[in-house]
PDB file of C-alpha atoms in Angstrom:
ATOM      1  CA  MET L   1     143.862  44.635 110.756  1.00 55.00           C
ATOM      2  CA  GLY L   2     143.506  47.480 113.117  1.00 60.00           C
ATOM      3  CA  ARG L   3     143.759  51.314 111.277  1.00 69.00           C
ATOM      4  CA  GLY L   4     147.497  52.964 111.296  1.00 73.00           C
ATOM      5  CA  LYS L   5     148.084  56.247 112.867  1.00 79.00           C
ATOM      6  CA  ILE L   6     147.633  59.497 110.437  1.00 76.00           C
ATOM      7  CA  GLU L   7     150.053  62.344 110.826  1.00 79.00           C
ATOM      8  CA  ILE L   8     147.824  65.297 112.079  1.00 85.00           C
ATOM      9  CA  LYS L   9     148.200  67.792 109.686  1.00 88.00           C
ATOM     10  CA  ARG L  10     146.587  69.901 106.722  1.00 89.00           C
ATOM     11  CA  ILE L  11     145.258  67.701 103.957  1.00 87.00           C
ATOM     12  CA  GLU L  12     146.595  69.155 100.743  1.00 88.00           C
ATOM     13  CA  ASN L  13     143.851  67.606  98.712  1.00 90.00           C
ATOM     14  CA  THR L  14     140.907  69.634  98.687  1.00 89.00           C
ATOM     15  CA  THR L  15     138.650  66.547  97.826  1.00 90.00           C
ATOM     16  CA  ASN L  16     140.202  64.612 100.749  1.00 90.00           C
ATOM     17  CA  ARG L  17     140.076  67.719 102.973  1.00 90.00           C
ATOM     18  CA  GLN L  18     136.349  68.397 102.538  1.00 90.00           C
ATOM     19  CA  VAL L  19     135.185  64.308 102.925  1.00 91.00           C
ATOM     20  CA  THR L  20     137.422  64.142 106.119  1.00 91.00           C
ATOM     21  CA  TYR L  21     135.800  67.382 107.480  1.00 92.00           C
ATOM     22  CA  THR L  22     132.336  66.473 107.261  1.00 92.00           C
ATOM     23  CA  LYS L  23     133.232  62.881 108.510  1.00 94.00           C
ATOM     24  CA  ARG L  24     134.728  64.314 111.340  1.00 94.00           C
ATOM     25  CA  LYS L  25     132.441  67.377 111.942  1.00 94.00           C
ATOM     26  CA  ASN L  26     129.747  64.551 112.204  1.00 94.00           C
ATOM     27  CA  GLY L  27     131.763  62.447 114.689  1.00 94.00           C
ATOM     28  CA  ILE L  28     132.100  65.575 117.267  1.00 95.00           C
ATOM     29  CA  ILE L  29     128.411  66.378 116.950  1.00 93.00           C
ATOM     30  CA  LYS L  30     127.470  62.898 117.790  1.00 95.00           C
ATOM     31  CA  LYS L  31     129.636  62.464 120.672  1.00 95.00           C
ATOM     32  CA  ALA L  32     128.344  65.780 121.960  1.00 93.00           C
ATOM     33  CA  LYS L  33     125.000  64.330 122.082  1.00 93.00           C
ATOM     34  CA  GLU L  34     125.800  61.459 123.260  1.00 94.00           C
ATOM     35  CA  ILE L  35     127.450  63.094 126.234  1.00 94.00           C
ATOM     36  CA  SER L  36     124.366  65.237 126.991  1.00 92.00           C
ATOM     37  CA  VAL L  37     121.963  62.553 126.873  1.00 92.00           C
ATOM     38  CA  LEU L  38     124.117  59.895 128.853  1.00 94.00           C
ATOM     39  CA  CYS L  39     125.522  62.052 131.354  1.00 93.00           C
ATOM     40  CA  ASP L  40     122.658  64.768 131.594  1.00 90.00           C
ATOM     41  CA  ALA L  41     125.483  67.141 130.645  1.00 90.00           C
ATOM     42  CA  LYS L  42     124.786  70.822 128.749  1.00 90.00           C
ATOM     43  CA  VAL L  43     126.895  71.119 125.825  1.00 91.00           C
ATOM     44  CA  SER L  44     127.536  73.453 122.903  1.00 90.00           C
ATOM     45  CA  VAL L  45     129.672  72.811 119.777  1.00 91.00           C
ATOM     46  CA  VAL L  46     130.119  75.246 117.034  1.00 89.00           C
ATOM     47  CA  ILE L  47     132.065  74.655 113.690  1.00 91.00           C
ATOM     48  CA  PHE L  48     133.082  76.907 111.473  1.00 90.00           C
ATOM     49  CA  ALA L  49     134.251  75.303 108.292  1.00 89.00           C
ATOM     50  CA  ASN L  50     136.763  77.134 106.055  1.00 86.00           C
ATOM     51  CA  ASN L  51     134.272  78.674 103.809  1.00 86.00           C
ATOM     52  CA  GLY L  52     132.359  80.051 106.665  1.00 86.00           C
ATOM     53  CA  LYS L  53     129.591  78.115 106.746  1.00 90.00           C
ATOM     54  CA  MET L  54     128.797  77.265 110.554  1.00 89.00           C
ATOM     55  CA  HIS L  55     127.423  73.693 111.947  1.00 89.00           C
ATOM     56  CA  GLY L  56     126.834  73.886 115.636  1.00 86.00           C
ATOM     57  CA  TYR L  57     124.882  71.518 118.219  1.00 89.00           C
ATOM     58  CA  HIS L  58     123.675  72.442 121.858  1.00 88.00           C
ATOM     59  CA  THR L  59     121.272  70.723 124.104  1.00 88.00           C
ATOM     60  CA  SER L  60     117.591  71.508 124.233  1.00 85.00           C
ATOM     61  CA  SER L  61     117.870  72.502 127.666  1.00 82.00           C
ATOM     62  CA  SER L  62     119.614  75.466 127.284  1.00 83.00           C
ATOM     63  CA  SER L  63     120.918  78.159 124.482  1.00 83.00           C
ATOM     64  CA  VAL L  64     124.390  78.966 123.216  1.00 81.00           C
ATOM     65  CA  PRO L  65     124.183  82.074 125.073  1.00 81.00           C
ATOM     66  CA  ASP L  66     123.106  80.414 128.915  1.00 84.00           C
ATOM     67  CA  ILE L  67     126.152  78.241 127.881  1.00 86.00           C
ATOM     68  CA  LEU L  68     128.286  81.381 127.488  1.00 83.00           C
ATOM     69  CA  GLU L  69     127.056  82.993 130.135  1.00 84.00           C
ATOM     70  CA  GLN L  70     127.552  80.136 132.548  1.00 86.00           C
ATOM     71  CA  TYR L  71     130.938  79.572 130.825  1.00 85.00           C
ATOM     72  CA  GLN L  72     132.200  83.340 131.540  1.00 83.00           C
ATOM     73  CA  THR L  73     130.695  83.244 135.068  1.00 86.00           C
ATOM     74  CA  ILE L  74     132.586  79.953 136.150  1.00 89.00           C
ATOM     75  CA  SER L  75     135.914  80.751 134.758  1.00 86.00           C
ATOM     76  CA  GLY L  76     135.809  84.574 135.284  1.00 82.00           C
ATOM     77  CA  LYS L  77     136.795  85.387 131.805  1.00 79.00           C
ATOM     78  CA  ARG L  78     134.876  87.529 129.752  1.00 76.00           C
ATOM     79  CA  ILE L  79     134.003  86.602 126.088  1.00 74.00           C
ATOM     80  CA  TRP L  80     132.407  89.606 125.576  1.00 68.00           C
ATOM     81  CA  ASP L  81     134.617  92.616 124.391  1.00 69.00           C
ATOM     82  CA  ALA L  82     133.883  96.496 124.409  1.00 63.00           C
ATOM     83  CA  LYS L  83     133.017  96.096 120.543  1.00 69.00           C
ATOM     84  CA  HIS L  84     130.281  93.341 121.586  1.00 75.00           C
ATOM     85  CA  GLU L  85     129.329  95.363 124.279  1.00 76.00           C
ATOM     86  CA  ASN L  86     128.736  98.439 122.000  1.00 81.00           C
ATOM     87  CA  LEU L  87     126.881  95.902 119.538  1.00 83.00           C
ATOM     88  CA  LYS L  88     124.782  94.800 122.124  1.00 81.00           C
ATOM     89  CA  ASN L  89     124.172  98.544 123.182  1.00 86.00           C
ATOM     90  CA  GLU L  90     123.287  99.296 119.609  1.00 89.00           C
ATOM     91  CA  ILE L  91     120.805  96.553 119.323  1.00 90.00           C
ATOM     92  CA  ASP L  92     119.038  97.885 122.602  1.00 90.00           C
ATOM     93  CA  ARG L  93     119.177 101.193 121.190  1.00 92.00           C
ATOM     94  CA  ILE L  94     117.145 100.139 117.878  1.00 94.00           C
ATOM     95  CA  LYS L  95     114.783  98.046 119.512  1.00 93.00           C
ATOM     96  CA  LYS L  96     113.811 100.464 121.849  1.00 93.00           C
ATOM     97  CA  GLU L  97     113.569 102.754 118.992  1.00 94.00           C
ATOM     98  CA  ASN L  98     111.296 100.170 117.141  1.00 93.00           C
ATOM     99  CA  ASP L  99     108.937 100.092 120.181  1.00 92.00           C
ATOM    100  CA  ASP L 100     108.282 104.101 120.616  1.00 89.00           C
ATOM    101  CA  MET L 101     107.725 104.099 116.794  1.00 91.00           C
ATOM    102  CA  ARG L 102     105.263 101.190 116.976  1.00 91.00           C
ATOM    103  CA  ILE L 103     103.546 103.432 119.927  1.00 87.00           C
ATOM    104  CA  GLU L 104     104.008 106.525 117.858  1.00 87.00           C
ATOM    105  CA  LEU L 105     102.119 104.766 114.597  1.00 86.00           C
ATOM    106  CA  ARG L 106      98.901 103.369 117.216  1.00 86.00           C
ATOM    107  CA  HIS L 107      98.937 106.915 118.402  1.00 83.00           C
ATOM    108  CA  LEU L 108      98.778 107.702 114.826  1.00 81.00           C
ATOM    109  CA  LYS L 109      95.892 105.409 113.915  1.00 83.00           C
ATOM    110  CA  GLY L 110      93.962 106.992 117.214  1.00 83.00           C
ATOM    111  CA  GLU L 111      94.746 104.308 119.413  1.00 86.00           C
ATOM    112  CA  ASP L 112      95.793 104.362 122.620  1.00 83.00           C
ATOM    113  CA  VAL L 113      95.782 108.395 123.060  1.00 84.00           C
ATOM    114  CA  GLY L 114      93.472 108.660 126.169  1.00 83.00           C
ATOM    115  CA  SER L 115      96.826 108.497 128.344  1.00 83.00           C
ATOM    116  CA  LEU L 116      98.297 111.217 126.689  1.00 84.00           C
ATOM    117  CA  PRO L 117      98.898 114.658 127.867  1.00 87.00           C
ATOM    118  CA  HIS L 118      97.732 117.598 126.400  1.00 87.00           C
ATOM    119  CA  PRO L 119     100.987 119.118 124.628  1.00 89.00           C
ATOM    120  CA  ASP L 120     101.285 115.375 123.136  1.00 87.00           C
ATOM    121  CA  LEU L 121      97.923 115.668 121.779  1.00 87.00           C
ATOM    122  CA  MET L 122      98.880 118.765 120.234  1.00 89.00           C
ATOM    123  CA  ARG L 123     101.818 117.679 118.484  1.00 88.00           C
ATOM    124  CA  LEU L 124      99.773 114.660 117.165  1.00 86.00           C
ATOM    125  CA  GLU L 125      96.885 116.689 115.912  1.00 88.00           C
ATOM    126  CA  ASP L 126      99.794 118.630 113.877  1.00 90.00           C
ATOM    127  CA  ALA L 127     101.597 115.772 113.087  1.00 88.00           C
ATOM    128  CA  LEU L 128      98.210 114.534 111.360  1.00 89.00           C
ATOM    129  CA  GLU L 129      97.333 117.918 109.744  1.00 91.00           C
ATOM    130  CA  THR L 130     100.610 117.824 108.109  1.00 91.00           C
ATOM    131  CA  GLY L 131     100.693 114.365 106.993  1.00 89.00           C
ATOM    132  CA  LEU L 132      97.202 115.010 105.749  1.00 91.00           C
ATOM    133  CA  VAL L 133      98.071 118.233 103.571  1.00 93.00           C
ATOM    134  CA  SER L 134     100.621 116.107 101.990  1.00 92.00           C
ATOM    135  CA  VAL L 135      98.664 113.165 101.204  1.00 93.00           C
ATOM    136  CA  ARG L 136      96.046 115.805  99.293  1.00 94.00           C
ATOM    137  CA  ASN L 137      99.154 117.388  97.471  1.00 94.00           C
ATOM    138  CA  LYS L 138      99.891 114.177  96.432  1.00 94.00           C
ATOM    139  CA  LYS L 139      96.451 112.649  95.463  1.00 95.00           C
ATOM    140  CA  LYS L 140      96.227 116.139  93.472  1.00 95.00           C
ATOM    141  CA  GLU L 141      99.512 115.672  91.437  1.00 95.00           C
ATOM    142  CA  ILE L 142      98.511 112.164  90.631  1.00 95.00           C
ATOM    143  CA  ARG L 143      95.103 113.192  89.544  1.00 95.00           C
ATOM    144  CA  ASP L 144      96.592 116.224  87.431  1.00 95.00           C
ATOM    145  CA  MET L 145      99.104 114.039  85.639  1.00 95.00           C
ATOM    146  CA  TYR L 146      96.558 111.613  85.085  1.00 95.00           C
ATOM    147  CA  GLU L 147      94.429 114.089  83.167  1.00 95.00           C
ATOM    148  CA  ARG L 148      97.760 115.449  81.424  1.00 95.00           C
ATOM    149  CA  ASN L 149      98.357 112.038  80.164  1.00 95.00           C
ATOM    150  CA  THR L 150      94.752 111.484  78.850  1.00 95.00           C
ATOM    151  CA  MET L 151      95.010 114.374  77.239  1.00 95.00           C
ATOM    152  CA  LYS L 152      97.940 113.369  75.609  1.00 95.00           C
ATOM    153  CA  LEU L 153      96.169 109.757  74.643  1.00 95.00           C
ATOM    154  CA  GLU L 154      93.614 111.416  73.336  1.00 95.00           C
ATOM    155  CA  GLU L 155      95.354 113.839  71.021  1.00 94.00           C
ATOM    156  CA  GLU L 156      97.694 110.991  69.904  1.00 95.00           C
ATOM    157  CA  ASN L 157      94.138 108.725  69.318  1.00 94.00           C
ATOM    158  CA  ASN L 158      93.026 111.447  67.125  1.00 94.00           C
ATOM    159  CA  ARG L 159      96.383 112.240  65.403  1.00 93.00           C
ATOM    160  CA  LEU L 160      96.843 108.082  64.599  1.00 94.00           C
ATOM    161  CA  ASN L 161      93.009 108.494  63.438  1.00 93.00           C
ATOM    162  CA  PHE L 162      93.949 111.269  61.278  1.00 92.00           C
ATOM    163  CA  ILE L 163      96.842 109.380  59.358  1.00 92.00           C
ATOM    164  CA  LEU L 164      94.669 106.600  59.293  1.00 91.00           C
ATOM    165  CA  HIS L 165      91.682 108.178  57.247  1.00 89.00           C
ATOM    166  CA  LYS L 166      94.382 109.575  55.091  1.00 88.00           C
ATOM    167  CA  GLN L 167      95.674 106.290  54.090  1.00 88.00           C
ATOM    168  CA  GLU L 168      92.580 104.658  53.417  1.00 85.00           C
ATOM    169  CA  MET L 169      91.939 107.720  51.025  1.00 85.00           C
ATOM    170  CA  LYS L 170      94.983 107.105  49.391  1.00 84.00           C
ATOM    171  CA  GLU L 171      94.579 103.281  48.592  1.00 80.00           C
ATOM    172  CA  TYR L 172      90.583 103.668  48.533  1.00 74.00           C
ATOM    173  CA  PRO L 173      90.009 106.857  46.591  1.00 67.00           C
ATOM    174  CA  TYR L 174      86.501 105.666  45.220  1.00 66.00           C
ATOM    175  CA  GLU L 175      84.696 104.813  48.352  1.00 62.00           C
ATOM    176  CA  HIS L 176      85.523 108.144  50.016  1.00 55.00           C
ATOM    177  CA  GLN L 177      85.151 110.551  47.227  1.00 56.00           C
ATOM    178  CA  SER L 178      81.520 112.090  47.601  1.00 54.00           C
ATOM    179  CA  LEU L 179      79.443 112.125  44.529  1.00 50.00           C
ATOM    180  CA  ASN L 180      78.047 115.533  43.025  1.00 52.00           C
ATOM    181  CA  TYR L 181      74.838 115.238  41.041  1.00 53.00           C
ATOM    182  CA  ARG L 182      73.274 117.669  38.955  1.00 56.00           C
ATOM    183  CA  VAL L 183      69.616 118.001  38.810  1.00 53.00           C
ATOM    184  CA  GLN L 184      68.172 117.887  35.691  1.00 57.00           C
ATOM    185  CA  PRO L 185      64.485 119.498  35.234  1.00 57.00           C
ATOM    186  CA  MET L 186      62.456 117.535  33.934  1.00 60.00           C
ATOM    187  CA  GLN L 187      60.872 119.916  31.780  1.00 59.00           C
ATOM    188  CA  PRO L 188      62.438 123.013  30.014  1.00 57.00           C
ATOM    189  CA  ASN L 189      61.562 125.987  31.868  1.00 58.00           C
ATOM    190  CA  LEU L 190      59.529 127.876  29.803  1.00 53.00           C
ATOM    191  CA  GLN L 191      60.603 131.035  30.917  1.00 55.00           C
ATOM    192  CA  ASP L 192      64.071 130.722  29.385  1.00 55.00           C
ATOM    193  CA  HIS L 193      62.106 129.792  26.102  1.00 54.00           C
ATOM    194  CA  HIS L 194      60.475 132.408  23.902  1.00 53.00           C
ATOM    195  CA  ILE L 195      57.851 131.410  22.115  1.00 50.00           C
ATOM    196  CA  MET L 196      57.533 132.508  18.267  1.00 47.00           C
TER     197      MET L 196
END
């Protein structure tokens, strides 16, 4: 018994649609691998599921951008429109900015400064001095805050000790009561008595 033909239309049942997608996606990728190995062909397959998940395959000898570039060259069709060109230009600009910042960071660390001209060295010195002042101010601010917090904690500790002491006095008054002794003379004071 052979398989009957199925009508090619959207599968309404979500589960059946997902199962069919998985099987057919795997089949397409398998066929792409086979043709690339058997025929030494450059192949690139990109599949997006309806949930946005991407699956793909490309031959190990080339990347997807290489294959797309070759497609553009041979077909004469431009895949990238102006929007993509702008994005590429923006990426290139950000990469250059990143490289410049890495160089500047090395200069701030004192590395690779031998080739800098005098005006650049002056600007670097000014930037370092400004940074140093900022760091010192922040350090002082943190130290002052630490001292204020230490004083507050000491005051709070003294207050709690005082409250604890008062509480102990209420609970155990006899333990904290100071005893007052009167000293009695062993012999009566002769000056106080009149002899008769």
